[in-house]
mmCIF file of C-alpha atoms in Angstrom:
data_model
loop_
_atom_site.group_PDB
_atom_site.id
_atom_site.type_symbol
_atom_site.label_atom_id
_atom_site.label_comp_id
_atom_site.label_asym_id
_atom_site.label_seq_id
_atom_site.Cartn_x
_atom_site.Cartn_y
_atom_site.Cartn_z
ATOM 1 C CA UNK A 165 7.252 -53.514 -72.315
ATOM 2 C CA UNK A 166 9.901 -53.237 -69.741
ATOM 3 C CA UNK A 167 13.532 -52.974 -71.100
ATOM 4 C CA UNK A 168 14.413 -55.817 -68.515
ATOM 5 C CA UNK A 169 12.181 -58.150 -67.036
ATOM 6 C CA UNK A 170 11.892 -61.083 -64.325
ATOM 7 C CA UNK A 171 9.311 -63.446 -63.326
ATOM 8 C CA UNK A 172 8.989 -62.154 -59.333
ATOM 9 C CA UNK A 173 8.608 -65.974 -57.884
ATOM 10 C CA UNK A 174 8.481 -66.628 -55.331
ATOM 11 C CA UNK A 175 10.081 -70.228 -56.534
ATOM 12 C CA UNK A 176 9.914 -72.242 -53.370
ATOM 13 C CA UNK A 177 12.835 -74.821 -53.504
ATOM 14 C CA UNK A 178 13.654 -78.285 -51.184
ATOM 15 C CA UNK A 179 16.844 -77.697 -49.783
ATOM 16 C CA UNK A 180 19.612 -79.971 -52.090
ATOM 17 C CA UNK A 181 17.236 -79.122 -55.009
ATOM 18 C CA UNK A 182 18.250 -77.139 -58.369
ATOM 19 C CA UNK A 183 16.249 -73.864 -59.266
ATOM 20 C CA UNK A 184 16.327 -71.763 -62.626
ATOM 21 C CA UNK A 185 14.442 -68.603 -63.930
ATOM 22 C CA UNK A 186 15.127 -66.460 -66.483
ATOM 23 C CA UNK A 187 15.695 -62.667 -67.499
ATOM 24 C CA UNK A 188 14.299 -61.582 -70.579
ATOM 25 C CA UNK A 189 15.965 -58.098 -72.396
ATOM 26 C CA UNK A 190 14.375 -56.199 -75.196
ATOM 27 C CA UNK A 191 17.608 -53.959 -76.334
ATOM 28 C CA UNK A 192 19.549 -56.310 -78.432
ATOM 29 C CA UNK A 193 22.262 -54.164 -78.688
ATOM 30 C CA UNK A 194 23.165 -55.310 -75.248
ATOM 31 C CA UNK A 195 26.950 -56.162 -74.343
ATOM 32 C CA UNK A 196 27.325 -56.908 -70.670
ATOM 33 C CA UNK A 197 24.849 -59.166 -68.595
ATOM 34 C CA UNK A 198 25.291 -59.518 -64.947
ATOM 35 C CA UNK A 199 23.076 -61.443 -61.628
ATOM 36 C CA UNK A 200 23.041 -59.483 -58.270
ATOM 37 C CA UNK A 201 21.563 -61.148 -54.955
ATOM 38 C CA UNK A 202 19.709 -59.055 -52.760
ATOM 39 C CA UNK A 203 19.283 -59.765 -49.082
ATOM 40 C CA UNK A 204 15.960 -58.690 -47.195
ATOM 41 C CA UNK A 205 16.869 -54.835 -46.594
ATOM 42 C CA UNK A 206 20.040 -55.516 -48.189
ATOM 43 C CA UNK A 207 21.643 -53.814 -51.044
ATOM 44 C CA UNK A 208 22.318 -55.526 -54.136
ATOM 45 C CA UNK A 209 25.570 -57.379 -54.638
ATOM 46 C CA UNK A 210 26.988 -58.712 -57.382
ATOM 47 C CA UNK A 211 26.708 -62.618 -57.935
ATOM 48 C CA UNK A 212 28.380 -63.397 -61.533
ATOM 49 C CA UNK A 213 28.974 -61.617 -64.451
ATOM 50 C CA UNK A 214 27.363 -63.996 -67.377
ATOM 51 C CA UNK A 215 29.732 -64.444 -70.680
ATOM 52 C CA UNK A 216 28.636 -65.334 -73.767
ATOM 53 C CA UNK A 217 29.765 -68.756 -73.854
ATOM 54 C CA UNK A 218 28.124 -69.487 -70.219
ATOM 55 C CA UNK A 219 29.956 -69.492 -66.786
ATOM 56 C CA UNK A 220 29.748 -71.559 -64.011
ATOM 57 C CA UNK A 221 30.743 -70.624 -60.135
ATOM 58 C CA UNK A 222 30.367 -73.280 -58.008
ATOM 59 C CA UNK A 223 26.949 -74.578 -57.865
ATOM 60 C CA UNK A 224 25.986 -71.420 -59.782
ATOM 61 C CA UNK A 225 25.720 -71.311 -63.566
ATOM 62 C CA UNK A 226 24.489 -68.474 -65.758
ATOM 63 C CA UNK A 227 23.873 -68.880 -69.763
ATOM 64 C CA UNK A 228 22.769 -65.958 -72.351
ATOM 65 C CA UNK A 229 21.521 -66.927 -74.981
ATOM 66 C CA UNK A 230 21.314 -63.573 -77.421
ATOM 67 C CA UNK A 231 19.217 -64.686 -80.154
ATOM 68 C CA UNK A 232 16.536 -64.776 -78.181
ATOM 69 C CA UNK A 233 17.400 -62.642 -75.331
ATOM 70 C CA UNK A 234 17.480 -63.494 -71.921
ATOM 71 C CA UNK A 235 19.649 -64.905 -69.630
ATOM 72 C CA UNK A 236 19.629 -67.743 -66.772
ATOM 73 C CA UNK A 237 21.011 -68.885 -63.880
ATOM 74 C CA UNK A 238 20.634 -71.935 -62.544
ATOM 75 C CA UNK A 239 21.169 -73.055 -58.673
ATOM 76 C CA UNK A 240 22.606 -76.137 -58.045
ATOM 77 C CA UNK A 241 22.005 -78.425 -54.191
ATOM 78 C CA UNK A 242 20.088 -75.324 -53.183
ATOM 79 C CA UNK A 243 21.574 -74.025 -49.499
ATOM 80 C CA UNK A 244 19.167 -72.423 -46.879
ATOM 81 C CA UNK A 245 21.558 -69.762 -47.519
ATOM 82 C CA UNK A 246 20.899 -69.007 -51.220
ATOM 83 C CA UNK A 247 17.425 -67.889 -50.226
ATOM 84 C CA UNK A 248 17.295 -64.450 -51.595
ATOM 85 C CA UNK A 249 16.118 -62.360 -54.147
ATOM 86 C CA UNK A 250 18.260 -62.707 -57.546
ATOM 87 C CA UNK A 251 18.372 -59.380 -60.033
ATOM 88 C CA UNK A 252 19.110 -59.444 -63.127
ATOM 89 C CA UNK A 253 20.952 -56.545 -65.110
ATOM 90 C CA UNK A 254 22.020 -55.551 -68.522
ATOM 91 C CA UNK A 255 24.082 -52.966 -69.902
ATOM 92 C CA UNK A 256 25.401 -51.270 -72.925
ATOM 93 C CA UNK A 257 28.698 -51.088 -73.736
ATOM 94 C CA UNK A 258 31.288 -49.915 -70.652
ATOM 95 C CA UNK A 259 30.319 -46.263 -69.643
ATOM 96 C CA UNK A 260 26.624 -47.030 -70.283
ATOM 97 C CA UNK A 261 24.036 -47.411 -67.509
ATOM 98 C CA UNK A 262 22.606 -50.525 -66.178
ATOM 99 C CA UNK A 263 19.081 -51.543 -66.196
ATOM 100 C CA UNK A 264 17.483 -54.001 -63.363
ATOM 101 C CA UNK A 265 14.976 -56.588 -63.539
ATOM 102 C CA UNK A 266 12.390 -56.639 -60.781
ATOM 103 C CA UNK A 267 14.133 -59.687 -59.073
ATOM 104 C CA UNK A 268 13.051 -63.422 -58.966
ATOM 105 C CA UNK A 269 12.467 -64.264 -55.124
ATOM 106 C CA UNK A 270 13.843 -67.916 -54.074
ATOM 107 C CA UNK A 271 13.153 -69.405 -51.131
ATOM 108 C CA UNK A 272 14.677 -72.476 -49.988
ATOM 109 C CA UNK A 273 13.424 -74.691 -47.170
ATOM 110 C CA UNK A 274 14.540 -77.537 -45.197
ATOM 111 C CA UNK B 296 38.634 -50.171 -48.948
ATOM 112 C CA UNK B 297 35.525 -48.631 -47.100
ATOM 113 C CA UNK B 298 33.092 -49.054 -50.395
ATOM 114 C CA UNK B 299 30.340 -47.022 -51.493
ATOM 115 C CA UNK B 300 28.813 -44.608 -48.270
ATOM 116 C CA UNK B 301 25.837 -43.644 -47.866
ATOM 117 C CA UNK B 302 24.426 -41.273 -45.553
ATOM 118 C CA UNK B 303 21.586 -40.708 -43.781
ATOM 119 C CA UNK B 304 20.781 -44.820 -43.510
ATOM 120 C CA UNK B 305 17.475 -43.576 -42.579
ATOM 121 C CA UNK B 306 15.566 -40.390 -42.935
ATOM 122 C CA UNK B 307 12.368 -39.593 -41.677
ATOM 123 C CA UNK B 308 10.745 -36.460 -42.891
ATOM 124 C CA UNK B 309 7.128 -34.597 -43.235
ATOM 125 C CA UNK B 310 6.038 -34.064 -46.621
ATOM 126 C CA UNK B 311 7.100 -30.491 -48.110
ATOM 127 C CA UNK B 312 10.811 -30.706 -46.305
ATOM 128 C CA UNK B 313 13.840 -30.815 -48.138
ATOM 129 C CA UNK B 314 16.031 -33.800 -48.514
ATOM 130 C CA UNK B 315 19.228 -34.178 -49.062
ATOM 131 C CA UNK B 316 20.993 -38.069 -49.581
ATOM 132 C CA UNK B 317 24.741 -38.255 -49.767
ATOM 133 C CA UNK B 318 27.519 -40.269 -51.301
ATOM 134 C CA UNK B 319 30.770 -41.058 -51.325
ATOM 135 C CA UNK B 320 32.027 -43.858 -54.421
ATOM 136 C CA UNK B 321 35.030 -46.016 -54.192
ATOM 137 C CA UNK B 322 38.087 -43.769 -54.463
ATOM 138 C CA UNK B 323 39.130 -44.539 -57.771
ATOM 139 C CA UNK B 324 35.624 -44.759 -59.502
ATOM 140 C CA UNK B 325 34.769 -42.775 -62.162
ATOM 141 C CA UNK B 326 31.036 -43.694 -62.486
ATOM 142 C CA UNK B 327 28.344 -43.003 -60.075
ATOM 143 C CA UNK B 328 24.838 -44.080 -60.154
ATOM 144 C CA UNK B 329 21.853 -43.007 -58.479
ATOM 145 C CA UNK B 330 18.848 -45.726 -57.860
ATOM 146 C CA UNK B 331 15.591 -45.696 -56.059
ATOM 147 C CA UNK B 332 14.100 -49.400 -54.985
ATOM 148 C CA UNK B 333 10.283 -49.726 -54.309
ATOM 149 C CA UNK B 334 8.271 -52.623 -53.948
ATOM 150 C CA UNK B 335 6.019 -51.641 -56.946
ATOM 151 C CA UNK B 336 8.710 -50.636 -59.348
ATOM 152 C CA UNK B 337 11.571 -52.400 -58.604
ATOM 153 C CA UNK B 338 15.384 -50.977 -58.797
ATOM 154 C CA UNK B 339 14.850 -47.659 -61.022
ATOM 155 C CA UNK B 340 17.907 -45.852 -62.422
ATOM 156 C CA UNK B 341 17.004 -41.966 -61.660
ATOM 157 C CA UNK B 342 20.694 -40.890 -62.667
ATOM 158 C CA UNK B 343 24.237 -41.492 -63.306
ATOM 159 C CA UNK B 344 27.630 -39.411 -64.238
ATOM 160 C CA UNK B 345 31.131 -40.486 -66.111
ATOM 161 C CA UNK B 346 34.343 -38.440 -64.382
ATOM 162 C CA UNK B 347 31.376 -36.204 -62.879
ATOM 163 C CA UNK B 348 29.829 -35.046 -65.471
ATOM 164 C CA UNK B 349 25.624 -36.129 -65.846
ATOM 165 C CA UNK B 350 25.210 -38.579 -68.460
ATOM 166 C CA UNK B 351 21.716 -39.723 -68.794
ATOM 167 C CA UNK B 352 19.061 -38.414 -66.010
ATOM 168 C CA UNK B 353 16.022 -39.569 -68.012
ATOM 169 C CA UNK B 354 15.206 -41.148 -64.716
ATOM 170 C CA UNK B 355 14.776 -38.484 -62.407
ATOM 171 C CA UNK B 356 11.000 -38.636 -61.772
ATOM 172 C CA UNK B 357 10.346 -34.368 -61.786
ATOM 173 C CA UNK B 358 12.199 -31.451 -61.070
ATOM 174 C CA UNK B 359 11.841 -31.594 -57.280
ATOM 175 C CA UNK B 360 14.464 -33.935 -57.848
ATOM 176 C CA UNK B 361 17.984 -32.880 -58.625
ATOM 177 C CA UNK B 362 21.447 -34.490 -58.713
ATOM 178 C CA UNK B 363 25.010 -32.882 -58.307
ATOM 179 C CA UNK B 364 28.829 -34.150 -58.576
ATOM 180 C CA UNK B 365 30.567 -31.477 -57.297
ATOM 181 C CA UNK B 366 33.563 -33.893 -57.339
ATOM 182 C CA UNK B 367 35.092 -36.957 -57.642
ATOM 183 C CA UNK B 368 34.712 -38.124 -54.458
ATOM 184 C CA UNK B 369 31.184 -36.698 -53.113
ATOM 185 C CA UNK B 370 27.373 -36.552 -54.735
ATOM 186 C CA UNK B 371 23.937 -35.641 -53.513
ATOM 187 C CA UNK B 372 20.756 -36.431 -54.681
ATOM 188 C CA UNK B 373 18.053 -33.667 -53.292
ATOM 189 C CA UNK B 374 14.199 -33.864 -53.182
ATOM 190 C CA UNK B 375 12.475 -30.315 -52.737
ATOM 191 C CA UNK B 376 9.937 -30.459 -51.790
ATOM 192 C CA UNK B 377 9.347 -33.853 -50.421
ATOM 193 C CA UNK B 378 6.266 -36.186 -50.997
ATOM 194 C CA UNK B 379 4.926 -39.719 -49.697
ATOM 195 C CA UNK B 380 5.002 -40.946 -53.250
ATOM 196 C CA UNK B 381 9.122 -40.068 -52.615
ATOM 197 C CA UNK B 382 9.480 -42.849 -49.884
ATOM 198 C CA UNK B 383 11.761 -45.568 -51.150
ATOM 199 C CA UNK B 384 15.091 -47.018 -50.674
ATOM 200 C CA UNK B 385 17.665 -44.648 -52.448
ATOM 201 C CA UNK B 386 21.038 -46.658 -53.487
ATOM 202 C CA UNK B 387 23.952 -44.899 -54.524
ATOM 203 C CA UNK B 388 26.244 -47.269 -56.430
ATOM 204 C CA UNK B 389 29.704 -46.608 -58.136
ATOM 205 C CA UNK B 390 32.181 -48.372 -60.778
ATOM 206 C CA UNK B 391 35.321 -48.340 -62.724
ATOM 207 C CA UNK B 392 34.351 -47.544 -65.922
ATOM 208 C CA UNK B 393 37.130 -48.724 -68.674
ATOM 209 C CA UNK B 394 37.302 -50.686 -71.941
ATOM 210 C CA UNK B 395 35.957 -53.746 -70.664
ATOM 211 C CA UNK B 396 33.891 -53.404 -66.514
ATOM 212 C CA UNK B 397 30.607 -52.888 -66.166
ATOM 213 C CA UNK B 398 30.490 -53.898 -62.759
ATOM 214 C CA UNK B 399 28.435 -52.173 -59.900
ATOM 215 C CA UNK B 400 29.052 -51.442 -56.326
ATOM 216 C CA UNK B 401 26.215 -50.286 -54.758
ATOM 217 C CA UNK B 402 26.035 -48.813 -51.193
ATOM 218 C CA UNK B 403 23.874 -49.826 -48.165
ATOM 219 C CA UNK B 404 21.235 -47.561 -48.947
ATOM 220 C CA UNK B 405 18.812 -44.483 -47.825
ATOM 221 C CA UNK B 406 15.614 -45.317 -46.495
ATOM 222 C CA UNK B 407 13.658 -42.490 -46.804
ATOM 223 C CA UNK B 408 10.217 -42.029 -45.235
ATOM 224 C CA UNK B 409 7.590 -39.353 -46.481
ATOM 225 C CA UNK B 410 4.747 -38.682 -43.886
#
């Protein structure tokens, strides 16, 4: 099983729409929880951390939910612009490495 | 603030060559990273050092591969000799690594081509 993993999507959205996917982690000794959005040929750049009580950011909301480990964000009135692919990452404690989901692709169209 | 650089964007090499991808991490940083992205397995982590020194490298996929920190301010990642199987997308990514951020910065990336 794969320490952190994504379902690759593509989720096809209506522009105005709202989209969610998960993340699922199997280390639950996990302390820090981030999303990255990758751009075609793009490097990855952080999106949100997620907290444990939930953030929002705009039209972008991300939950964890440790007991049974994953996290989510959710995409509110979907933009053409938010199409993208959307990676997930967890972490140890600070001065531990970060592992990356495979990404969830989202597409949104007019 | 310049961010992470990465250098060569591109590299195009026959298989057995040597290659050699630099970095330079936000001044400041004392983390560095070392990823490779493919289409089949994702974002892997191949290595990564605290204050320069090489933490986990559990990654690195055999021992044509090697990683160095000489300093904080400059690391390579080397592949000797090179094979197809090696072609990938090779991010470099750095952080400040306290009490409390986790927080990456990656760079724009190394495409590297095997023939």
């Amino acid at each position: 099983r794969k320490e952190v993993e994504q379902d690759p999507g593509p989720f096809n959205v209506p522009e105005g729409a709202t989209v969610a996917f998960n993340c699922t982690y199997s280390n639950s000794a996990s302390q820090s929880f981030f999303w990255y959005r990758q751009d075609c040929r793009k490097e990855p750049k952080l999106l949100m951390s997620v907290y444990s009580s939930g953030n929002e950011d705009g039209r972008f909301t991300a939950q964890l939910n440790r007991a049974s480990q994953y996290i989510s964000l959710l995409i509110r009135d979907s933009k053409l612009s938010d199409s993208a692919t959307y990676l997930c990452a967890v972490g140890g404690a600070a001065g531990n490495k970060l592992t990356f989901g495979g990404g969830t692709r989202v597409l949104v169209k007019p | 603030d310049a961010g992470v650089i990465q250098s060569p964007r591109h590299e195009v090499t026959e298989m057995g060559q040597e290659v050699t991808l630099r970095c330079k991490p936000i001044s400041g940083h004392n983390s560095l990273f070392w990823y490779r992205q493919t289409m089949m397995r994702g974002l892997e982590l191949l290595i990564y050092f605290n204050n320069n020194v090489p933490i986990d490298d559990s990654g690195m996929p055999e021992d044509r591969f090697s990683a160095k920190m000489p300093n904080a301010s400059f690391s390579t990642l080397k592949i000797q000799p090179s094979e197809p199987r090696d072609s990938a997308v090779y991010f470099c990514a750095s952080r400040l690594t306290d009490s409390g951020a986790n927080v990456l910065t990656f760079g724009a990336g190394s495409r590297l081509t095997v023939l």
